[in-house]
mmCIF file of C-alpha atoms and ligand atoms in Angstrom:
data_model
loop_
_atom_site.group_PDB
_atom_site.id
_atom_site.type_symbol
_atom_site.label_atom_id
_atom_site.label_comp_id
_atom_site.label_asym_id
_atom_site.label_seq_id
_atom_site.Cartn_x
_atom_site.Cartn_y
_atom_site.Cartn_z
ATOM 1 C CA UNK A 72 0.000 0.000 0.000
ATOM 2 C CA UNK A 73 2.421 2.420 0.856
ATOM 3 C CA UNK A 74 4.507 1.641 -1.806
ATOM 4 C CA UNK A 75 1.505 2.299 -4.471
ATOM 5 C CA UNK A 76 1.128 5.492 -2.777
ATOM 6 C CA UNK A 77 4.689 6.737 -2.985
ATOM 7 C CA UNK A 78 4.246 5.301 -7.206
ATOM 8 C CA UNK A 79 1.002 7.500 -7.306
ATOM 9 C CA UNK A 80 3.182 10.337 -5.560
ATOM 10 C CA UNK A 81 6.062 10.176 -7.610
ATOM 11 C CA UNK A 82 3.594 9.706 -10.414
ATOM 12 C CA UNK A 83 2.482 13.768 -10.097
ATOM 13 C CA UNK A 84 6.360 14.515 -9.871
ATOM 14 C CA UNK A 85 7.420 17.126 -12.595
ATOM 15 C CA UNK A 86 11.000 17.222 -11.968
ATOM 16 C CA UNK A 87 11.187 13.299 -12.216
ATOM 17 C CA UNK A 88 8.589 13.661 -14.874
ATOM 18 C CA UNK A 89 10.341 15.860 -17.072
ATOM 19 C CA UNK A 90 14.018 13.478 -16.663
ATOM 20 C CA UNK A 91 12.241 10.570 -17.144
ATOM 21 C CA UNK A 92 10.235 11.618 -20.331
ATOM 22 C CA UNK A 93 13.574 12.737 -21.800
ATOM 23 C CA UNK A 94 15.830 10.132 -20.874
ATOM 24 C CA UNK A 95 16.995 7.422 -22.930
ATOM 25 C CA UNK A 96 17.637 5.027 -20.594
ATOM 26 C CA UNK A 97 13.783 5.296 -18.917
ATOM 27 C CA UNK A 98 13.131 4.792 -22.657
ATOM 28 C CA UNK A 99 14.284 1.636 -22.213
ATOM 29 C CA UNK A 100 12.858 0.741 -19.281
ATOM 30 C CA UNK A 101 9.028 1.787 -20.303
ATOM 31 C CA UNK A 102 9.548 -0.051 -23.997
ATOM 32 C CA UNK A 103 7.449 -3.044 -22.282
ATOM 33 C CA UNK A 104 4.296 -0.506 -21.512
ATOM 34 C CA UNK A 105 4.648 1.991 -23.977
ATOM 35 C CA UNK A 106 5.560 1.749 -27.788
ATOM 36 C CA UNK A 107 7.187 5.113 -27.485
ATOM 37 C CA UNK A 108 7.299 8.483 -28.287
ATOM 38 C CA UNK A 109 6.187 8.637 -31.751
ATOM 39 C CA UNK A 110 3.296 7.417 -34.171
ATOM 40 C CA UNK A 111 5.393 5.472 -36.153
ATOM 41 C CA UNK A 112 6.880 3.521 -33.093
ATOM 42 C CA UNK A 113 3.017 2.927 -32.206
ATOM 43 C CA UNK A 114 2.347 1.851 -36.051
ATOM 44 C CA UNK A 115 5.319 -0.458 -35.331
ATOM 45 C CA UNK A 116 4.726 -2.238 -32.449
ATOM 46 C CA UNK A 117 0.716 -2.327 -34.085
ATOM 47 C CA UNK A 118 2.006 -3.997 -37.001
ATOM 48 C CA UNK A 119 4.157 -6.761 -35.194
ATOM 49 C CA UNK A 120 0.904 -7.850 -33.076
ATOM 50 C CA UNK A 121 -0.631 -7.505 -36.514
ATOM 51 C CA UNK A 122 1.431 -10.378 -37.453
ATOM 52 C CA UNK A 123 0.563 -12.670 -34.332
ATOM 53 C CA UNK A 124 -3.059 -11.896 -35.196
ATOM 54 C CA UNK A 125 -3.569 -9.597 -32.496
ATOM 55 C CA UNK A 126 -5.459 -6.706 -32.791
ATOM 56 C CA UNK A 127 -4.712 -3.126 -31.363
ATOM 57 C CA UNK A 128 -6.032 0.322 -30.069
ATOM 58 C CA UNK A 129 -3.650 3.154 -30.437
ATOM 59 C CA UNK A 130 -3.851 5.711 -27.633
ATOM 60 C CA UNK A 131 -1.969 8.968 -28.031
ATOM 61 C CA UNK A 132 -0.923 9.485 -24.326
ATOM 62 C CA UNK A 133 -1.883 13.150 -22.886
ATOM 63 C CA UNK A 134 -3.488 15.322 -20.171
ATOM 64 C CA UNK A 135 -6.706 16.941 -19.762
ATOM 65 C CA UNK A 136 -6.487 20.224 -22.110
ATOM 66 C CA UNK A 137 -7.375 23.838 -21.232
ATOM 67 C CA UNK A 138 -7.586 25.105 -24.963
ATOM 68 C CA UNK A 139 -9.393 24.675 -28.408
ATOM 69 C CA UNK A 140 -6.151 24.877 -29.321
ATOM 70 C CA UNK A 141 -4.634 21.940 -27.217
ATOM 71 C CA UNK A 142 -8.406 19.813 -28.106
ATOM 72 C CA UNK A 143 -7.046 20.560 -32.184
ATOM 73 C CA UNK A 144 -4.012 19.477 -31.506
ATOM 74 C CA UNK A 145 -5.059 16.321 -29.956
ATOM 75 C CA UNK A 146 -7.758 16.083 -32.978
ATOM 76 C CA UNK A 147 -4.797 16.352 -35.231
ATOM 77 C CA UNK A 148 -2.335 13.864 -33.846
ATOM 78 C CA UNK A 149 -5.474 11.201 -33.973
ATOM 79 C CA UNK A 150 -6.402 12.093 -37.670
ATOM 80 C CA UNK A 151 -3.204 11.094 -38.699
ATOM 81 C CA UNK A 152 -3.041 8.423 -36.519
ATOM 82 C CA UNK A 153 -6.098 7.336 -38.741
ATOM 83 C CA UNK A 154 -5.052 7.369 -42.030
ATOM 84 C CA UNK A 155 -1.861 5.956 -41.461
ATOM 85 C CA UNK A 156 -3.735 2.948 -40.045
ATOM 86 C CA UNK A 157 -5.623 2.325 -42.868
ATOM 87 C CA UNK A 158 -2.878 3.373 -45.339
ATOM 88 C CA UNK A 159 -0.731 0.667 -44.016
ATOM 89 C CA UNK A 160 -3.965 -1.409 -43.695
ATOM 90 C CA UNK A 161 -3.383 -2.523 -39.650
ATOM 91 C CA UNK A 162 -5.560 -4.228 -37.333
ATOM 92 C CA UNK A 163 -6.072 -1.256 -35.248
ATOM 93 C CA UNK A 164 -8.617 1.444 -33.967
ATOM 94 C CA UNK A 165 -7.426 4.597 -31.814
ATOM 95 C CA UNK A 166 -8.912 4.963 -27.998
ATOM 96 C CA UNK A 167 -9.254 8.610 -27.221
ATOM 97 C CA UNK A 168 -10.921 10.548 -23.919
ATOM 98 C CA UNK A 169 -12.919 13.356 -24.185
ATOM 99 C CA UNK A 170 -11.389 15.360 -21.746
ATOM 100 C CA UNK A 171 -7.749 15.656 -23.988
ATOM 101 C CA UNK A 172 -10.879 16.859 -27.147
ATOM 102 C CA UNK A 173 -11.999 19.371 -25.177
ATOM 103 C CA UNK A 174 -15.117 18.339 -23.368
ATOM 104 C CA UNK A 175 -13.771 20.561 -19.631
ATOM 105 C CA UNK A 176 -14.552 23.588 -22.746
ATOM 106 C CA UNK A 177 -18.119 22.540 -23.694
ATOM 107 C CA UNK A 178 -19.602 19.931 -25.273
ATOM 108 C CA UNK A 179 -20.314 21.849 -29.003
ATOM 109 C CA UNK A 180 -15.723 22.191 -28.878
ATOM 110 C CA UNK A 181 -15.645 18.489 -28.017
ATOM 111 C CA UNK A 182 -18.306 17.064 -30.618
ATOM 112 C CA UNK A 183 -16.635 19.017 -32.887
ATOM 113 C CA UNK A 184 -13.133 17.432 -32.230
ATOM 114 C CA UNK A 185 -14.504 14.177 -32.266
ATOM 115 C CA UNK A 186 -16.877 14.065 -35.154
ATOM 116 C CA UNK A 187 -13.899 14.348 -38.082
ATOM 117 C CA UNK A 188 -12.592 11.415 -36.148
ATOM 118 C CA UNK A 189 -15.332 9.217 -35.910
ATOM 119 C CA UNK A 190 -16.193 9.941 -39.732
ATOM 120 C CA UNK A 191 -12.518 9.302 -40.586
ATOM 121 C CA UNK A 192 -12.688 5.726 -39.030
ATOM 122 C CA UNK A 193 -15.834 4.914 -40.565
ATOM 123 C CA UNK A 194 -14.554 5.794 -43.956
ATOM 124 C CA UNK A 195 -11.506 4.094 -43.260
ATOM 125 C CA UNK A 196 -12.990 0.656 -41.368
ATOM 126 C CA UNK A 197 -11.916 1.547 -38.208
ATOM 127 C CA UNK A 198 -13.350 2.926 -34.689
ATOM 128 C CA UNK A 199 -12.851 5.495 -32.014
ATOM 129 C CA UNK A 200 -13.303 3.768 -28.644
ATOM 130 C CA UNK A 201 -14.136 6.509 -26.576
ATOM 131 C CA UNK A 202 -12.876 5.471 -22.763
ATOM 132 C CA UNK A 203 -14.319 6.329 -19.699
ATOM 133 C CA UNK A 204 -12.850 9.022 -17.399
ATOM 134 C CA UNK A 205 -14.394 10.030 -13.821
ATOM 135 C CA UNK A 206 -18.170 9.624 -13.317
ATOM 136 C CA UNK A 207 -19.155 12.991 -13.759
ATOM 137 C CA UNK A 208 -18.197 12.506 -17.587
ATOM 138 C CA UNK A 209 -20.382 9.605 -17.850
ATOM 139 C CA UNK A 210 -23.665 11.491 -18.983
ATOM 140 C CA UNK A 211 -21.682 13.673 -21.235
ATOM 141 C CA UNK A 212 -19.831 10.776 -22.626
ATOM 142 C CA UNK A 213 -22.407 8.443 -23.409
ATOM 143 C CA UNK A 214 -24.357 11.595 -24.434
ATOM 144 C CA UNK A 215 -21.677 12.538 -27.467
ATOM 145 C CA UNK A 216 -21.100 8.064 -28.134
ATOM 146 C CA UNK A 217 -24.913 7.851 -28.997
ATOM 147 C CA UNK A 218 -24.390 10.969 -31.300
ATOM 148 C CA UNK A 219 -21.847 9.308 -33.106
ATOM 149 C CA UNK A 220 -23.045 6.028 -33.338
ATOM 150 C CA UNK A 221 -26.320 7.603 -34.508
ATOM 151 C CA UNK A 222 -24.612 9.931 -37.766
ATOM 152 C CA UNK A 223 -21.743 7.575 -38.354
ATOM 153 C CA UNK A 224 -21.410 4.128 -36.754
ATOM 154 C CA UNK A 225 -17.858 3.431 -35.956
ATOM 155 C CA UNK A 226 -17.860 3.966 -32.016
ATOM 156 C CA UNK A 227 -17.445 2.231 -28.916
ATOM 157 C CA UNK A 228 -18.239 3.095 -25.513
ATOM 158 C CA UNK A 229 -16.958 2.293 -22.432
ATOM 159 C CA UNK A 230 -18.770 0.999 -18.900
ATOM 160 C CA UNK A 231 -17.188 0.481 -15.795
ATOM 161 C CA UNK A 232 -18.213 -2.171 -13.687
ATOM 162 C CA UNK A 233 -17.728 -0.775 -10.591
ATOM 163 C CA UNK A 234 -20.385 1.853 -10.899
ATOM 164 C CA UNK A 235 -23.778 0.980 -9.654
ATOM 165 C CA UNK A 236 -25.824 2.758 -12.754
ATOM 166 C CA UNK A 237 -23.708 0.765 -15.254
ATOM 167 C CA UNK A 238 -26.357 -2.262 -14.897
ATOM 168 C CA UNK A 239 -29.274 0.343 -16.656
ATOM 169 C CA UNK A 240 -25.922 1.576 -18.850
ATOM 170 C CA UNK A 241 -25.428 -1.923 -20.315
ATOM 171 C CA UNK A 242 -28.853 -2.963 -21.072
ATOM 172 C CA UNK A 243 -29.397 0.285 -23.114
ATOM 173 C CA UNK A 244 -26.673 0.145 -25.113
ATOM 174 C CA UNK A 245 -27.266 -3.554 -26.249
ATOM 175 C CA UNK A 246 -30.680 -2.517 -26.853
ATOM 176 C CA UNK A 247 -29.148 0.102 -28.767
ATOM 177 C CA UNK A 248 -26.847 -1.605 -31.136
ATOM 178 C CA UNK A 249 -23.956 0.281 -29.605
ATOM 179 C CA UNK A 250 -20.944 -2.129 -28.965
ATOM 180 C CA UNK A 251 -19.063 -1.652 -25.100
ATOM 181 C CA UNK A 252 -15.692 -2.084 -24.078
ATOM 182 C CA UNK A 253 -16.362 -3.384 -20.615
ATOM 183 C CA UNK A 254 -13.743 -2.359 -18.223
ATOM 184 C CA UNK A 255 -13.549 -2.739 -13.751
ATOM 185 C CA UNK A 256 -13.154 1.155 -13.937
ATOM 186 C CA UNK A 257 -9.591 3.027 -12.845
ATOM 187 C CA UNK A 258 -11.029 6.540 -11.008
ATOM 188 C CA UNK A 259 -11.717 6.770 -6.671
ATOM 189 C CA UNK A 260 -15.483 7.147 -6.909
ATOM 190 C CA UNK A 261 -17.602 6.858 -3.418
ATOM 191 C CA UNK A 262 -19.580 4.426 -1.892
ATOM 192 C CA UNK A 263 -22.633 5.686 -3.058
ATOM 193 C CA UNK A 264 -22.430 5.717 -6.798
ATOM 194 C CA UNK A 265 -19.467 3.186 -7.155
ATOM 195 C CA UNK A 266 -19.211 -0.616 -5.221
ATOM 196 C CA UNK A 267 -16.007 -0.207 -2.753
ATOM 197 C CA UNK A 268 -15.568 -3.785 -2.335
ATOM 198 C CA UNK A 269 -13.918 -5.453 -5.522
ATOM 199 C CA UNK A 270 -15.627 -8.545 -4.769
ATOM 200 C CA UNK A 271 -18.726 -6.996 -5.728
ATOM 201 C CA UNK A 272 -17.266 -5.288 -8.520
ATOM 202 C CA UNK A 273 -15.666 -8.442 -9.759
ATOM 203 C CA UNK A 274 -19.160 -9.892 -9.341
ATOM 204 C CA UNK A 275 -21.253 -7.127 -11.529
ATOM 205 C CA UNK A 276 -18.087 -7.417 -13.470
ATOM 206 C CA UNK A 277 -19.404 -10.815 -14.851
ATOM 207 C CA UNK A 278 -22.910 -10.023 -14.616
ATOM 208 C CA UNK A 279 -22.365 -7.755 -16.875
ATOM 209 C CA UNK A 280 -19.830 -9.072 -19.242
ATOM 210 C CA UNK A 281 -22.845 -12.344 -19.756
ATOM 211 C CA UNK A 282 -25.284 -9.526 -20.777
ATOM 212 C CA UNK A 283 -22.471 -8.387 -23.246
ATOM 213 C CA UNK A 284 -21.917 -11.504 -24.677
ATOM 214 C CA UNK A 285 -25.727 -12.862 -25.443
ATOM 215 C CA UNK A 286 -27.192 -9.063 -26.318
ATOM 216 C CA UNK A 287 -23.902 -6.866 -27.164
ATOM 217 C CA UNK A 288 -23.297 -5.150 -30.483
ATOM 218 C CA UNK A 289 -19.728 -7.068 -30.780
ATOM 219 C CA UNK A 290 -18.520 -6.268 -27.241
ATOM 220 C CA UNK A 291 -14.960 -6.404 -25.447
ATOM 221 C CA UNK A 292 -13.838 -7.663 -22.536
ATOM 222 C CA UNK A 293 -11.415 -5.632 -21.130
ATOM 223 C CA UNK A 294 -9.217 -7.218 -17.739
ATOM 224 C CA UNK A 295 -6.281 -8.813 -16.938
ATOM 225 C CA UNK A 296 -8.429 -11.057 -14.381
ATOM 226 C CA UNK A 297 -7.961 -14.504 -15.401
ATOM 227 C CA UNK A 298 -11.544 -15.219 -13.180
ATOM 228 C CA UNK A 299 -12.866 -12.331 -15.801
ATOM 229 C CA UNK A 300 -11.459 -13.593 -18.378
ATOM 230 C CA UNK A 301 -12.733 -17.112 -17.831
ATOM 231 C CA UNK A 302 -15.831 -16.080 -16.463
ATOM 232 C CA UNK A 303 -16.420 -14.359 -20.298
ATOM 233 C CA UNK A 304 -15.115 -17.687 -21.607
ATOM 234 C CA UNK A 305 -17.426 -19.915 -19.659
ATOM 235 C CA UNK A 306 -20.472 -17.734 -20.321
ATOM 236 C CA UNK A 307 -19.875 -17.983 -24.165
ATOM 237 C CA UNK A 308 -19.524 -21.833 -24.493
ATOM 238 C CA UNK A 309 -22.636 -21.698 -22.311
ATOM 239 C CA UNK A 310 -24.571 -19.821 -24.334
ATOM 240 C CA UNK A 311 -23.036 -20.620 -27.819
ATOM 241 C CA UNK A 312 -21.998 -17.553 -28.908
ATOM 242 C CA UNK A 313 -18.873 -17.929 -30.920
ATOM 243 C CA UNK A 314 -15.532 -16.212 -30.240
ATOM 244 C CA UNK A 315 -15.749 -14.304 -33.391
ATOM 245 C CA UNK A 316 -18.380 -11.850 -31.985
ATOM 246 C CA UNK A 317 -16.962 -10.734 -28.908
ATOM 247 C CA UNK A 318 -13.172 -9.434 -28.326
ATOM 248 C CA UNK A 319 -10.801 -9.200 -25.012
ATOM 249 C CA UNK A 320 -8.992 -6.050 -24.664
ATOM 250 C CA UNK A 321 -5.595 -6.046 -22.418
ATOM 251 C CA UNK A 322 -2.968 -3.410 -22.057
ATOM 252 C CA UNK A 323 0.434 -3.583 -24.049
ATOM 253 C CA UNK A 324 2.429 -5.681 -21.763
ATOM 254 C CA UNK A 325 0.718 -6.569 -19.386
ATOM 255 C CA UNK A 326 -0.079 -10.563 -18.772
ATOM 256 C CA UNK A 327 1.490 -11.355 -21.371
ATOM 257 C CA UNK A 328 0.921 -14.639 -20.658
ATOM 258 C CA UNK A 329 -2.910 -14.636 -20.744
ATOM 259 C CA UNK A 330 -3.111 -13.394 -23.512
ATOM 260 C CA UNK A 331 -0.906 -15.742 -25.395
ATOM 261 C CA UNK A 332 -3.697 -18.080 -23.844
ATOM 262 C CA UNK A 333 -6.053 -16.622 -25.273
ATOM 263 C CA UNK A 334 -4.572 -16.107 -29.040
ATOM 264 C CA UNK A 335 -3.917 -19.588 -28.816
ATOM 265 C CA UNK A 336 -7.094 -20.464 -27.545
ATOM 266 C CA UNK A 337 -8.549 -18.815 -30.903
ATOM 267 C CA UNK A 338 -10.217 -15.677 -29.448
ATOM 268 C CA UNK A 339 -10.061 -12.558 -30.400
ATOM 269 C CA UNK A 340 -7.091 -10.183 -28.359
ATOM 270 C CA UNK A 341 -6.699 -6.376 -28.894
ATOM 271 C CA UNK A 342 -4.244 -4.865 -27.052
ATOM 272 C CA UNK A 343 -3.924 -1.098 -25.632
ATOM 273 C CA UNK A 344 -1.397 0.761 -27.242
ATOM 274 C CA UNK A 345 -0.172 3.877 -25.881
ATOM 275 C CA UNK A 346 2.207 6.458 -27.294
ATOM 276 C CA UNK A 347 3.753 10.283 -27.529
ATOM 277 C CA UNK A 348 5.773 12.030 -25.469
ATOM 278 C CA UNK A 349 3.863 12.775 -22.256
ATOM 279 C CA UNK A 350 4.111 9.255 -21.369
ATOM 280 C CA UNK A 351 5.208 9.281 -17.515
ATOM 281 C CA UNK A 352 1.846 9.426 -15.665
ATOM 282 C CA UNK A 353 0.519 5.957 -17.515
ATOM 283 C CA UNK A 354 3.716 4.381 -16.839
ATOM 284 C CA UNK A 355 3.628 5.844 -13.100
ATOM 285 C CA UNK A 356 -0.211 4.326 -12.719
ATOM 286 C CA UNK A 357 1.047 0.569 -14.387
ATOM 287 C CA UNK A 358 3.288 0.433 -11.796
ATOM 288 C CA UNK A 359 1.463 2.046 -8.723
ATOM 289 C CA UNK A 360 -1.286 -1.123 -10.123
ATOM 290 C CA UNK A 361 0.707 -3.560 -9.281
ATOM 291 C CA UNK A 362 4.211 -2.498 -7.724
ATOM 292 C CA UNK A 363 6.148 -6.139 -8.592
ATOM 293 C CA UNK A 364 6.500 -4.348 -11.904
ATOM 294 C CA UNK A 365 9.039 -2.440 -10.564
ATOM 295 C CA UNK A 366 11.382 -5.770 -10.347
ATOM 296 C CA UNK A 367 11.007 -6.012 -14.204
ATOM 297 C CA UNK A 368 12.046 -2.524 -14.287
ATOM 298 C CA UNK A 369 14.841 -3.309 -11.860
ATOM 299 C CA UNK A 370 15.952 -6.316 -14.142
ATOM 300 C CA UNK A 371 15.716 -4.623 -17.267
ATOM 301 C CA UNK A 372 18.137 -1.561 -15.708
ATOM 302 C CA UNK A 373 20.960 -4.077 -14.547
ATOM 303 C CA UNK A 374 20.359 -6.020 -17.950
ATOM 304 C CA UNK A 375 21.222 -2.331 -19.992
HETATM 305 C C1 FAD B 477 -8.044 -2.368 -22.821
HETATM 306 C C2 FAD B 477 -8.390 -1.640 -21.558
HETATM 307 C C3 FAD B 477 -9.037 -0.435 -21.617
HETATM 308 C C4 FAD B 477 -9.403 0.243 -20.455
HETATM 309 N N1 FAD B 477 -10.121 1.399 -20.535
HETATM 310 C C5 FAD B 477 -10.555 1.998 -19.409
HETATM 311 C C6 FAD B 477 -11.411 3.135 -19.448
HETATM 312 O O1 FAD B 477 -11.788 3.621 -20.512
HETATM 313 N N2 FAD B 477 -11.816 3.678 -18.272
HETATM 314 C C7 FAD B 477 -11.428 3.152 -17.058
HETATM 315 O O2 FAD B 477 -11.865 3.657 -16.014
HETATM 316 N N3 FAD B 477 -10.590 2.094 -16.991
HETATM 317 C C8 FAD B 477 -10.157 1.510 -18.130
HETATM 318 N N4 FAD B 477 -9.332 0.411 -18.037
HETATM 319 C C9 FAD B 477 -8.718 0.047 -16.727
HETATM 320 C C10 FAD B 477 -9.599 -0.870 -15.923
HETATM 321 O O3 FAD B 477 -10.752 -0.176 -15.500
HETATM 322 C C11 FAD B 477 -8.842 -1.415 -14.684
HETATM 323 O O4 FAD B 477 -8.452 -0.345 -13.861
HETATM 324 C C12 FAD B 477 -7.607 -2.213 -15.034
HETATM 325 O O5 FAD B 477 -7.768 -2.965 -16.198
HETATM 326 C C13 FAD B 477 -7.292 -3.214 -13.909
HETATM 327 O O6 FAD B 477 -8.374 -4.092 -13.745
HETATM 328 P P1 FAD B 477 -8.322 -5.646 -14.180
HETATM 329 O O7 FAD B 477 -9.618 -5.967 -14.821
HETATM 330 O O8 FAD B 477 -7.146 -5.914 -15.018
HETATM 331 O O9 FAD B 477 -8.344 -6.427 -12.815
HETATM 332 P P2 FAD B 477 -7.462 -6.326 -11.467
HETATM 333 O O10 FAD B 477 -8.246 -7.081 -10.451
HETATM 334 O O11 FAD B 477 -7.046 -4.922 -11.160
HETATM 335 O O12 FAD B 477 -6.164 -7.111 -11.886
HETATM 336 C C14 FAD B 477 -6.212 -8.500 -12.195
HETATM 337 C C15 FAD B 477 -4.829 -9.010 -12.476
HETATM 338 O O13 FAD B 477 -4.298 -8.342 -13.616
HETATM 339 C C16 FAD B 477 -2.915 -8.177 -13.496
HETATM 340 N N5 FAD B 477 -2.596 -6.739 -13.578
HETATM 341 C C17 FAD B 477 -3.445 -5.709 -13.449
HETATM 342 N N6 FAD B 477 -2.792 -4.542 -13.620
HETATM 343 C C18 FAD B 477 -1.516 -4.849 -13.854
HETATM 344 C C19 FAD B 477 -0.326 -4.105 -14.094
HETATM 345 N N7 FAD B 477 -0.314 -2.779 -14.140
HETATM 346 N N8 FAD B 477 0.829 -4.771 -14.298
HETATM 347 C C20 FAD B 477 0.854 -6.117 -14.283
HETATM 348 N N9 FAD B 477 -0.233 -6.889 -14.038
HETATM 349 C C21 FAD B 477 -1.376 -6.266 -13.824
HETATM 350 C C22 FAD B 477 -2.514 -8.763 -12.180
HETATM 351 O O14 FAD B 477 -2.130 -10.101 -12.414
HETATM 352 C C23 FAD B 477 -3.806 -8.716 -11.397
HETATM 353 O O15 FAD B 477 -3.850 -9.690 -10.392
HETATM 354 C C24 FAD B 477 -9.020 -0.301 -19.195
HETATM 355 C C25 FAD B 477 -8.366 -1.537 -19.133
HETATM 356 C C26 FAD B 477 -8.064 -2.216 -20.288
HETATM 357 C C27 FAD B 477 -7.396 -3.548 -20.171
#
């Protein structure tokens, strides 16, 4: 515990921030999390899961932004994010939040940033997965997914298990032909919107992920919880839906293990891929998840 705290501390750190995200050798080090700096290092590391059949989400790592400007920017990097994906023909979609397109400005600055997007993936055979931040975006978010799905298709949202409205959440999106990424949920909410215990989010965790399967629009299951993860498994053999119509999501480099289990297996994988410069605070949080990362860090830095 106190060691996740001091991660999470050093994790808000701009001094070690700003060495880190310009060192070479913490380049090294964060090469297992994140595919680096640049699009073409994401395109990369997209391409070589392309080859093991695994399919990706690129996520251009940044902050919340306090511009139009910053939102265009972001807007920008994803566009071409876009069309080199289906120029090069990958596997891959792009995960963005709405708070980095401008939705702290107002809504009408953050449709606006999203909508080229959206209609550039549908063009192009791709999708915007559009995560989930804290739960007073949820309205707005799901507000701007169903706008999208509605004028071009191409979307996914997002649902957190731990929240106690995401029951309701679920049910209208299936009914809704809207396809969810299904994810335990990574904010501090309180007691009385959110479950505090993880047994019970692990439980409406597979509640939900069993509505997913037999109503979803092509939904994902996104953990790194092998009982999740077989949970999904068990609930699709038992009610013969066939791996081709769902997905599991998992972040680059993390359990690396299950998901070789489950590429093997036949199912569908997509991993997480972040990128761009202002990588620190992801890494930080990977690590503040679960601090026996930090030997594989420590490993890696005697190995170099
Ligand atoms: C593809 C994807 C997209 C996501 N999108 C969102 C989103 O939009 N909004 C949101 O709120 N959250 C999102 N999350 C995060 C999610 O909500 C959880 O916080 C996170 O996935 C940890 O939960 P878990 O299901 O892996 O289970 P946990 O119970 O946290 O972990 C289960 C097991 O996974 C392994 N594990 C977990 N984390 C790590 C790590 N850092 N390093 C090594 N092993 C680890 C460990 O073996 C652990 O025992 C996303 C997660 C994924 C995989």
């Amino acid at each position: 515990m106190i060691l996740r705290s001091t991660l999470l501390y050093l994790s808000r750190q701009r001094q070690l921030r700003r060495w880190m995200e310009t060192s070479p050798v913490a380049a090294r080090l964060t090469r297992r999390f994140v595919a680096g700096q640049t699009l073409e290092q994401a395109l990369s590391v997209s391409r070589r899961l392309g080859a093991e059949r695994i399919l990706t989400t690129l996520d251009h790592l940044g902050e919340n932004v306090t511009s139009a400007a910053e939102a265009q920017a972001s807007r920008e990097a994803y566009l071409e994010a876009l069309s080199r994906i289906s120029a090069d023909g990958l596997p891959a979609t792009v995960s963005i939040k709405l708070s980095q397109f401008g939705l702290d400005l107002s809504p009408a600055i953050c449709e606006a940033n999203v909508e080229p997007l959206v209609a550039a993936a549908a063009r192009a055979g791709s999708g915007v997965e559009i995560d989930m931040e804290a739960s007073d975006y949820v309205d707005r978010t799901l507000r701007l997914v169903r706008a999208m799905h509605s004028r071009h298709g191409s979307v996914r949202a997002v649902i957190q298990a731990y929240l106690r409205r995401s029951l309701a959440d679920v049910e209208a999106l299936c009914g809704e032909r809207i396809p969810v990424r299904l994810c335990k949920g990574a904010y501090r909410e309180p007691a009385a919107i959110a479950f505090p215990s993880k047994r019970d989010v692990d439980e409406n965790y597979l509640r939900l992920a069993r509505i997913l399967i037999r109503a979803g629009a092509y939904p994902a299951i996104a953990t790194h919880d092998p009982r999740m993860v077989h949970g999904a498994l068990d609930a699709a053999l038992e009610l013969g839906v066939h791996a081709e119509n769902f997905e599991f999501q998992m972040l680059y480099g993390i359990r690396r293990d299950l998901q070789r289990m489950l590429t093997s297996g036949g199912y569908r994988l997509r991993l997480y891929v972040p990128y761009g410069v202002a990588w620190y605070p992801y890494f930080m949080r990977r690590l503040a998840e679960r601090p026996a990362n930090l030997l594989f860090l420590a490993r890696n830095l005697f190995r170099n």
